[in-house]
XYZ file of C-alpha atoms in Angstrom:
645
model
C 84.753 98.708 14.881
C 84.344 99.926 18.399
C 86.486 98.300 21.055
C 84.411 98.142 24.191
C 85.418 97.290 27.730
C 82.755 96.251 30.156
C 83.119 95.471 33.782
C 82.603 91.762 34.208
C 80.627 90.420 37.179
C 83.879 89.274 38.717
C 85.069 92.847 38.950
C 87.628 92.939 36.113
C 87.644 94.456 32.656
C 87.061 91.758 30.088
C 89.702 93.153 27.723
C 92.376 93.155 30.384
C 93.404 96.778 30.647
C 95.267 95.951 33.854
C 94.236 95.407 37.429
C 95.017 98.943 38.544
C 93.089 100.553 35.689
C 90.259 98.115 36.340
C 90.015 99.167 39.955
C 89.832 102.813 38.919
C 87.031 102.083 36.465
C 85.225 100.161 39.189
C 85.487 103.199 41.409
C 83.805 105.274 38.749
C 86.868 107.324 37.772
C 86.598 108.481 34.151
C 89.754 108.576 32.111
C 89.386 111.547 29.709
C 90.041 111.146 26.027
C 92.493 113.169 23.988
C 90.230 116.197 23.771
C 89.601 116.230 27.536
C 86.106 114.750 27.455
C 85.068 111.462 29.009
C 86.461 108.540 27.058
C 83.488 106.663 25.597
C 85.700 103.700 24.737
C 85.296 102.369 28.260
C 81.801 101.191 28.983
C 80.957 100.091 32.467
C 78.367 97.509 33.332
C 76.618 97.689 36.655
C 79.101 99.634 38.831
C 80.324 98.136 42.059
C 79.226 100.361 44.890
C 81.424 100.855 47.918
C 81.137 103.030 51.000
C 82.581 106.507 50.788
C 86.009 106.838 52.272
C 85.037 109.862 54.318
C 86.651 113.172 55.262
C 87.219 115.099 58.446
C 84.235 117.039 59.741
C 86.406 120.143 60.017
C 90.005 121.346 60.056
C 90.109 121.295 63.850
C 89.304 117.574 63.928
C 92.387 116.827 61.845
C 94.691 119.034 63.923
C 93.425 117.618 67.218
C 93.772 114.058 65.924
C 97.378 114.750 64.911
C 98.056 116.340 68.301
C 96.549 113.329 70.079
C 98.528 110.990 67.827
C 101.828 112.783 68.440
C 101.367 113.556 72.139
C 101.540 110.151 73.786
C 102.824 108.521 76.925
C 106.396 109.107 75.771
C 105.918 112.856 76.264
C 105.150 112.209 79.937
C 107.653 109.525 80.849
C 110.446 109.630 78.245
C 111.209 113.252 77.367
C 111.580 114.560 80.966
C 114.024 111.781 81.804
C 116.024 112.265 78.582
C 116.253 115.997 79.229
C 117.499 115.416 82.767
C 119.968 112.692 81.706
C 121.354 114.618 78.718
C 122.202 117.989 80.154
C 118.979 119.502 81.455
C 118.234 122.786 79.704
C 121.151 122.198 77.320
C 119.266 119.229 75.857
C 116.717 121.647 74.420
C 119.327 122.878 71.922
C 119.832 119.561 70.082
C 116.149 118.767 70.605
C 114.915 121.899 68.828
C 117.653 121.572 66.198
C 116.449 118.064 65.347
C 112.861 119.243 65.478
C 113.558 121.914 62.854
C 115.641 119.785 60.501
C 114.194 116.283 60.992
C 110.820 116.382 62.745
C 109.031 119.184 60.927
C 110.334 118.276 57.438
C 109.195 114.650 57.795
C 105.870 115.796 59.235
C 105.159 118.191 56.338
C 106.369 115.705 53.737
C 104.036 112.955 54.955
C 101.045 115.271 55.346
C 101.513 116.578 51.795
C 102.053 113.073 50.418
C 98.891 111.650 51.984
C 96.684 114.674 51.291
C 97.637 114.806 47.611
C 96.701 111.190 46.819
C 93.931 110.729 49.445
C 95.196 107.189 50.048
C 96.442 105.215 53.027
C 100.076 104.171 53.591
C 99.702 100.948 51.543
C 97.649 102.122 48.569
C 99.638 105.348 48.202
C 102.688 103.569 46.818
C 101.249 103.723 43.347
C 103.794 106.509 43.189
C 106.537 103.853 43.185
C 105.300 100.245 43.175
C 108.731 98.762 43.909
C 108.845 100.711 47.175
C 105.474 99.530 48.437
C 107.378 97.585 51.059
C 107.813 100.918 52.857
C 104.058 100.984 53.344
C 104.001 97.436 54.676
C 106.946 98.188 56.965
C 105.251 101.236 58.514
C 101.909 99.439 58.943
C 103.580 96.391 60.527
C 105.372 98.677 62.972
C 102.101 100.446 63.812
C 100.444 97.062 64.359
C 103.142 95.912 66.781
C 103.095 99.243 68.625
C 99.305 99.119 68.850
C 99.581 95.571 70.210
C 101.774 96.397 73.214
C 100.640 100.011 73.676
C 97.257 98.752 74.809
C 99.035 96.628 77.419
C 100.325 99.883 78.943
C 96.774 101.226 78.879
C 95.742 98.031 80.668
C 98.275 98.868 83.391
C 96.798 102.365 83.583
C 93.315 100.890 84.029
C 94.607 98.688 86.849
C 96.140 101.679 88.669
C 93.104 103.841 87.918
C 90.756 101.371 89.618
C 93.270 100.762 92.422
C 93.402 104.530 93.034
C 89.775 104.549 94.128
C 90.649 103.590 97.671
C 91.870 105.277 100.798
C 94.621 104.635 101.697
C 96.211 104.009 98.321
C 97.231 100.355 97.923
C 100.842 101.164 97.012
C 101.262 103.030 100.286
C 100.633 99.768 102.198
C 102.568 96.558 102.674
C 102.057 94.232 99.718
C 101.142 90.603 100.228
C 102.677 88.240 97.717
C 100.464 86.055 95.568
C 102.992 83.251 95.807
C 102.719 82.449 99.496
C 100.600 83.159 102.515
C 102.892 85.461 104.451
C 103.508 89.118 103.788
C 106.984 88.716 102.347
C 107.228 90.332 98.938
C 108.742 88.140 96.247
C 110.581 90.425 93.851
C 112.389 88.623 91.009
C 115.828 87.539 92.182
C 117.535 89.235 89.230
C 116.072 92.658 90.121
C 117.956 94.999 92.404
C 117.229 98.538 93.489
C 119.220 100.990 91.408
C 119.789 103.279 94.376
C 121.089 100.516 96.630
C 118.414 101.257 99.215
C 115.479 99.194 100.403
C 112.753 98.825 97.821
C 109.864 101.225 98.154
C 106.265 100.130 98.639
C 105.362 101.439 95.184
C 108.028 99.188 93.638
C 106.686 96.241 95.587
C 103.140 97.030 94.470
C 104.057 97.284 90.788
C 106.396 94.314 90.509
C 104.584 91.923 92.844
C 100.939 92.941 93.122
C 100.356 94.194 89.554
C 102.820 92.090 87.546
C 103.632 89.261 89.993
C 106.802 88.888 87.950
C 108.567 85.606 87.428
C 112.354 85.178 87.311
C 112.661 85.546 83.551
C 111.413 85.066 80.028
C 111.675 81.303 80.460
C 108.896 81.304 83.064
C 105.712 82.873 81.654
C 103.454 81.358 84.267
C 99.711 81.875 84.329
C 97.751 84.792 82.895
C 97.119 87.522 85.472
C 93.347 87.628 85.163
C 93.061 91.197 86.499
C 95.475 92.456 83.835
C 93.722 90.352 81.200
C 90.393 91.976 82.074
C 91.934 95.453 82.031
C 93.449 94.682 78.631
C 90.060 93.445 77.392
C 88.458 96.682 78.567
C 91.099 98.664 76.672
C 90.348 96.814 73.424
C 86.599 97.229 73.915
C 87.095 100.993 74.194
C 89.268 101.012 71.052
C 86.653 99.046 69.108
C 83.801 101.262 70.302
C 85.588 104.454 69.248
C 86.824 103.131 65.887
C 83.628 101.303 64.914
C 82.872 103.936 62.262
C 86.437 104.945 61.478
C 87.235 108.639 61.351
C 83.566 109.584 61.660
C 83.626 108.471 65.299
C 87.327 109.181 65.890
C 86.946 112.791 64.740
C 84.370 113.458 67.460
C 86.236 111.749 70.304
C 89.450 113.746 69.784
C 87.825 116.936 71.042
C 87.962 115.321 74.479
C 91.014 113.038 74.279
C 93.320 115.714 72.815
C 92.291 118.612 75.060
C 91.355 117.183 78.458
C 94.887 115.973 79.391
C 96.104 119.579 79.324
C 93.563 120.524 81.994
C 94.816 117.727 84.249
C 98.475 118.548 83.512
C 97.817 122.147 84.518
C 96.100 121.029 87.739
C 99.006 118.687 88.568
C 101.512 121.464 87.860
C 99.733 123.927 90.133
C 99.668 121.282 92.857
C 103.272 120.306 92.204
C 104.815 123.772 92.546
C 103.260 124.125 96.017
C 105.092 121.039 97.333
C 108.283 121.157 99.365
C 111.306 120.522 97.162
C 109.504 121.383 93.915
C 111.979 124.154 93.118
C 114.862 121.672 93.440
C 113.205 119.409 90.903
C 112.696 122.249 88.412
C 116.300 123.364 88.953
C 117.642 119.907 88.180
C 115.382 119.665 85.130
C 116.351 122.996 83.583
C 119.950 123.629 84.680
C 122.078 123.362 81.517
C 125.179 121.201 81.480
C 126.890 122.653 78.443
C 129.670 120.069 78.359
C 127.050 117.409 77.500
C 126.574 118.993 74.057
C 129.937 117.541 73.042
C 128.578 114.032 73.627
C 127.250 112.498 70.409
C 124.821 110.357 72.421
C 122.905 113.491 73.394
C 122.343 114.402 69.739
C 121.374 110.840 68.877
C 118.860 110.780 71.745
C 117.439 114.129 70.615
C 116.995 112.940 67.019
C 115.405 109.670 68.135
C 113.043 111.396 70.575
C 111.886 113.940 67.974
C 111.407 111.224 65.385
C 109.281 108.988 67.571
C 107.511 111.745 69.477
C 105.886 113.008 66.268
C 104.917 109.453 65.207
C 106.558 110.062 61.848
C 106.973 107.313 59.249
C 104.572 104.888 60.933
C 101.854 105.478 58.328
C 99.534 107.425 60.608
C 100.330 110.897 59.297
C 99.806 109.779 55.697
C 96.486 108.201 56.613
C 95.169 111.132 58.669
C 96.154 113.634 55.971
C 94.441 111.506 53.309
C 91.057 112.423 54.829
C 91.714 116.140 54.315
C 90.221 118.208 51.544
C 92.581 118.464 48.598
C 93.287 122.158 49.124
C 93.728 122.037 52.909
C 96.682 124.227 53.933
C 98.672 121.379 55.469
C 101.805 123.527 55.844
C 100.085 125.314 58.712
C 99.252 121.972 60.333
C 102.835 120.768 59.881
C 104.033 123.731 61.937
C 101.325 123.744 64.615
C 101.422 120.072 65.630
C 105.226 119.711 66.135
C 105.327 122.956 68.125
C 102.435 121.784 70.326
C 104.166 118.425 70.750
C 107.445 120.062 71.825
C 105.780 122.432 74.263
C 103.743 119.567 75.720
C 106.899 117.522 76.292
C 108.596 120.468 77.963
C 105.590 121.275 80.160
C 105.133 117.609 81.122
C 108.754 117.653 82.274
C 108.015 120.570 84.585
C 105.009 118.706 86.013
C 106.998 115.508 86.580
C 110.066 117.122 88.131
C 108.136 119.254 90.606
C 106.854 115.970 92.038
C 110.248 114.233 91.802
C 111.767 117.171 93.670
C 109.168 116.691 96.383
C 109.898 112.951 96.451
C 113.662 113.530 96.805
C 112.995 116.069 99.576
C 110.836 113.551 101.444
C 113.500 110.827 101.222
C 116.459 113.116 101.837
C 118.217 112.022 98.627
C 119.230 113.746 95.395
C 117.018 114.013 92.311
C 119.089 111.557 90.277
C 118.293 108.819 92.823
C 114.548 109.080 92.204
C 114.467 110.099 88.533
C 113.323 107.318 86.224
C 112.245 106.914 82.639
C 109.561 104.780 81.007
C 107.066 102.713 83.015
C 109.178 103.157 86.137
C 108.262 106.837 86.220
C 104.538 106.343 85.613
C 103.955 103.302 87.797
C 106.576 103.609 90.561
C 108.078 107.069 91.096
C 105.022 109.258 90.488
C 102.553 107.029 92.416
C 104.944 107.014 95.364
C 105.103 110.807 95.347
C 101.305 111.052 95.088
C 100.879 108.790 98.129
C 102.718 111.403 100.223
C 100.580 114.321 99.045
C 97.534 115.688 100.839
C 94.355 114.105 99.381
C 96.363 111.417 97.572
C 93.329 109.539 96.236
C 92.116 112.570 94.282
C 95.482 113.191 92.655
C 96.037 109.514 91.908
C 92.676 109.239 90.141
C 93.381 112.400 88.139
C 96.894 111.309 87.183
C 95.942 107.851 85.949
C 92.841 109.160 84.211
C 95.143 111.560 82.359
C 97.440 108.657 81.477
C 94.448 106.724 80.117
C 93.303 109.630 77.950
C 96.809 110.333 76.619
C 97.328 106.644 75.906
C 93.999 106.222 74.133
C 94.475 109.370 72.033
C 97.532 107.735 70.472
C 96.165 104.178 70.424
C 93.047 105.236 68.514
C 95.143 106.739 65.717
C 97.626 103.843 65.690
C 94.920 101.207 65.297
C 92.937 103.270 62.778
C 96.141 103.411 60.730
C 96.389 99.623 60.747
C 92.707 98.981 59.984
C 92.159 101.735 57.416
C 95.357 100.831 55.536
C 94.015 97.376 54.723
C 90.481 98.690 54.150
C 91.933 101.060 51.522
C 94.002 98.291 49.988
C 91.056 95.898 49.726
C 88.281 98.458 49.403
C 85.941 96.380 47.240
C 85.692 93.756 49.959
C 86.142 95.673 53.203
C 84.314 98.858 52.147
C 81.583 97.106 50.213
C 79.179 97.713 53.104
C 79.228 98.643 56.758
C 78.902 95.016 57.849
C 82.127 93.931 56.137
C 83.991 96.865 57.627
C 82.596 96.184 61.109
C 83.440 92.462 60.955
C 86.990 93.305 59.909
C 87.425 95.800 62.754
C 86.023 93.370 65.338
C 88.280 90.608 64.029
C 91.372 92.824 64.244
C 90.630 93.881 67.835
C 89.877 90.312 68.951
C 93.044 88.999 67.291
C 95.203 91.703 68.819
C 93.749 91.029 72.258
C 94.629 87.332 71.992
C 98.124 88.133 70.695
C 98.718 90.501 73.630
C 97.545 88.048 76.306
C 101.061 86.592 76.831
C 102.105 90.055 78.060
C 99.619 89.727 80.940
C 101.300 86.606 82.320
C 103.848 86.585 85.156
C 106.642 86.697 82.600
C 104.776 89.070 80.329
C 106.684 92.198 81.353
C 109.914 90.692 80.004
C 108.161 90.133 76.659
C 106.670 93.629 76.767
C 110.091 95.250 77.231
C 111.574 93.083 74.475
C 108.896 94.027 71.938
C 108.981 97.711 72.889
C 112.749 97.916 72.613
C 112.989 96.047 69.306
C 110.233 97.774 67.337
C 110.950 101.344 68.479
C 114.481 101.373 67.118
C 115.611 100.714 63.566
C 112.437 100.019 61.513
C 110.987 103.537 61.468
C 114.410 105.100 60.905
C 114.760 102.979 57.760
C 111.272 103.984 56.621
C 112.114 107.665 57.065
C 115.383 107.337 55.164
C 113.909 105.442 52.203
C 110.801 107.645 52.118
C 112.989 110.699 51.595
C 114.878 108.887 48.823
C 111.761 107.491 47.107
C 109.850 110.779 47.103
C 112.574 113.366 46.556
C 115.167 111.486 44.517
C 113.304 108.793 42.569
C 109.891 110.410 42.102
C 111.760 113.694 42.111
C 111.602 116.824 44.205
C 110.359 118.835 41.223
C 107.368 116.532 40.687
C 106.616 116.508 44.416
C 106.857 120.300 44.593
C 104.493 120.551 41.602
C 102.003 118.333 43.436
C 102.197 120.518 46.535
C 101.692 123.619 44.406
C 98.505 122.061 43.001
C 97.163 121.783 46.571
C 98.506 124.878 48.302
C 98.896 127.277 45.411
C 102.607 127.761 46.005
C 105.779 125.707 45.921
C 107.765 124.734 49.021
C 110.600 127.091 49.883
C 114.318 126.223 49.781
C 114.312 125.156 53.450
C 112.019 122.199 52.712
C 114.015 121.189 49.636
C 117.284 121.282 51.599
C 115.837 119.127 54.376
C 113.912 116.618 52.244
C 116.615 116.092 49.629
C 119.740 116.262 51.760
C 119.874 117.041 55.449
C 117.025 114.923 56.866
C 118.070 111.667 55.114
C 121.679 112.392 56.102
C 120.742 112.754 59.773
C 118.626 109.582 59.646
C 121.506 107.660 58.071
C 123.921 108.906 60.732
C 121.489 107.990 63.525
C 121.052 104.476 62.069
C 124.826 103.972 61.905
C 125.327 105.410 65.382
C 122.581 103.266 66.921
C 124.081 100.179 65.267
C 127.495 101.118 66.684
C 125.953 101.645 70.136
C 124.043 98.359 70.098
C 124.199 96.369 73.308
C 122.262 93.185 74.146
C 118.929 93.937 75.790
C 118.719 93.902 79.583
C 115.960 94.710 82.070
C 117.627 96.159 85.154
C 119.976 93.299 86.171
C 118.199 90.666 84.090
C 120.091 89.570 80.975
C 117.924 88.117 78.245
C 118.822 84.587 77.094
C 120.022 83.880 73.565
C 116.558 82.912 72.343
C 115.221 86.191 73.746
C 117.867 88.151 71.828
C 117.044 86.127 68.702
C 113.387 87.081 69.136
C 114.484 90.731 69.517
C 116.269 90.593 66.145
C 113.355 88.765 64.527
C 110.861 91.460 65.609
C 113.272 94.232 64.619
C 114.086 92.852 61.166
C 110.641 91.530 60.219
C 109.162 94.912 59.158
C 112.466 96.064 57.633
C 112.687 92.950 55.446
C 109.288 93.840 53.963
C 111.075 96.578 51.988
C 113.438 94.355 49.929
C 110.921 91.471 49.856
C 108.196 93.516 48.143
C 110.805 95.131 45.904
C 111.961 91.737 44.615
C 108.414 90.359 44.437
C 107.379 93.148 42.081
C 110.661 93.431 40.211
C 111.576 89.843 39.311
C 108.528 89.008 37.100
C 109.116 92.154 35.008
C 112.839 92.653 35.407
C 113.356 92.965 31.629
C 111.734 96.390 31.802
C 114.450 97.646 34.096
C 114.375 99.124 37.570
C 113.972 102.729 36.422
C 110.838 101.917 34.454
C 109.262 99.885 37.218
C 109.829 102.652 39.765
C 107.721 105.107 37.785
C 104.216 105.960 39.040
C 101.315 103.836 37.864
C 98.440 105.045 35.722
C 96.338 105.663 38.836
C 98.758 108.020 40.562
C 97.477 111.533 41.193
C 94.613 113.234 43.005
C 91.876 110.795 43.959
C 88.993 112.939 42.720
C 88.430 113.814 39.089
C 87.681 117.469 39.822
C 91.186 117.836 41.302
C 92.756 116.291 38.203
C 90.896 118.544 35.792
C 93.109 121.129 34.108
C 96.336 119.535 35.370
C 98.931 117.199 33.911
C 97.010 114.338 35.508
C 93.921 114.921 33.349
C 94.636 114.312 29.668
C 95.735 110.702 29.565
C 95.824 109.928 25.840
C 96.681 106.271 25.904
C 97.135 103.850 28.804
C 99.909 102.028 26.980
C 103.499 102.307 28.091
C 105.180 105.384 26.695
C 102.020 106.744 25.026
C 100.627 109.214 27.546
C 101.130 112.864 28.191
C 102.693 111.753 31.498
C 105.754 109.899 30.284
C 106.529 108.510 33.709
C 103.163 106.734 34.045
C 102.767 103.018 33.431
C 100.590 100.149 34.508
C 101.000 96.398 34.741
C 99.133 95.560 31.520
C 101.072 98.169 29.570
C 104.328 96.783 30.944
C 103.212 93.293 29.932
C 102.425 94.441 26.396
C 105.721 96.260 26.158
C 107.663 93.295 27.518
C 106.017 90.878 25.075
C 106.841 93.181 22.183
C 110.487 93.366 23.288
C 110.770 89.595 23.463
C 109.121 89.097 20.059
C 110.840 92.073 18.368
C 107.430 93.423 17.376
C 106.095 96.927 18.041
C 103.946 97.143 21.164
C 100.178 97.015 20.636
C 98.366 100.304 20.825
C 95.081 101.202 22.349
C 92.683 102.499 19.716
C 90.256 105.071 21.024
C 86.780 104.424 19.703
C 84.577 106.895 17.930
C 80.916 106.109 18.249
C 79.076 105.923 14.953
């Protein structure tokens, strides 16, 4: 008698083959029978139709999106300062070393991983269900980064609009919003790091833009100008991501390329300024003794890791839209090299202007050099105000900052949205309306969550969130990703998968990095950062105990997703053992049937535990059958393939 399985109206198979197998049948994936033909034992009722997942319009779209994702505001305001602080030209040695043995290996590993399965960072953990917490960790981190990153873009909008005046507002005396005279009220716990009188650009940023309170305890009212700039930033994000990668892939031609034109223009202008050569000298002069300092190597590893946006889910997602046979090795070499060269060139642009600024003030470079927002919103604007035609250069600079910021923000938020759309495809990809409602809801929710950062005490919260989320979580993801893919799934299996796509296996260099050196470096960096931990401060402001508790809560929340999901999936089926439960599910493999054909992923004889030509494949229903048989001391039930009469 034939055993038939029809898709019930509720979306499940009425014989209970397992939720994962059910979802594959719903997607129209045919599981071949023993002789390689379509298995007629599975009959499908009216199939559930969902929107196509989509692919890049061309190879260049993918490369430019990765470049825009990797090249962010950190390339402009973090790398130049780190290079100057950690030995100038000598810093390039540990930086390139970490790029070769940490950055590029992680980049290639994630591109290959995502391209092979054509799944987002949540759904892809069919390769190891117990480690799905890694996917949640990376997506949570991306969500938090996307939340506060748009606040920075809101600042850029504020300065961009303020730049459209002559004279520039930060070149004038600033009137406080807290009283009627012209005395500037800078928070009492802030002091000038150089010991000199505060500059007008500092007064403009801290008092006019932020109107900062005295601490985290005093949030005060929402700064309506910042709130409107933040709203504009989220409207732009929603408009660009309304159709996912279809719209994102077109925008990147502008957002990824145009900043280089402005950087070149700023560099040409910068080298003509008095003192520019001093700035370049300070930037590039090597201090070889700094190479003996372990902090320099830790900073280099951290900068490479975060500069490439590795392990935050974005690379897996972007690669999942590639064609199965795309030569992603080429992309994994091009993007990191472009990212490194951009960081280096941005440093030249910044330090020509800082040299000019130091020359104007009659001080040394180290007295004007800053990192982070202080460089973008204080030091550089002050230098621009002393240039000829300052309005033009201010508009260009902050327009460049907007484009660079958006190029990363688009990819960050698409990672968050598309990850959940992939995970719940039958609801969120059922039609365009569901997808659009979800995207609008996400953007509205994130805007409301970010509003506290636009209050008078919002900058304290912004620094706290930035500092907590950009430290340990992604380092843990990188470490456990290397272990899950190359030690548990196995390097041999992973290399076989890459050979299916590229036609050749990875060379020894990749194996050495993925299996040994890269996880070792990440482990050492984690230990070193833990040893170096100091309570968070903002200039002279020391965060209260509840602020430090919030720091730890934000830091640990995504990390705890890893053991939480592990236990959630392990405890109900613990009798099967950890090794069994960490094997790939029945669905693992190329997403499209034509890419499975003729490979080990094609001839699945029997979706019952231990009865397939892929011995490491299992699914939840098979595990349940096997577990019941173990408890009752009876042989596990088998799946009888039907033969139609």
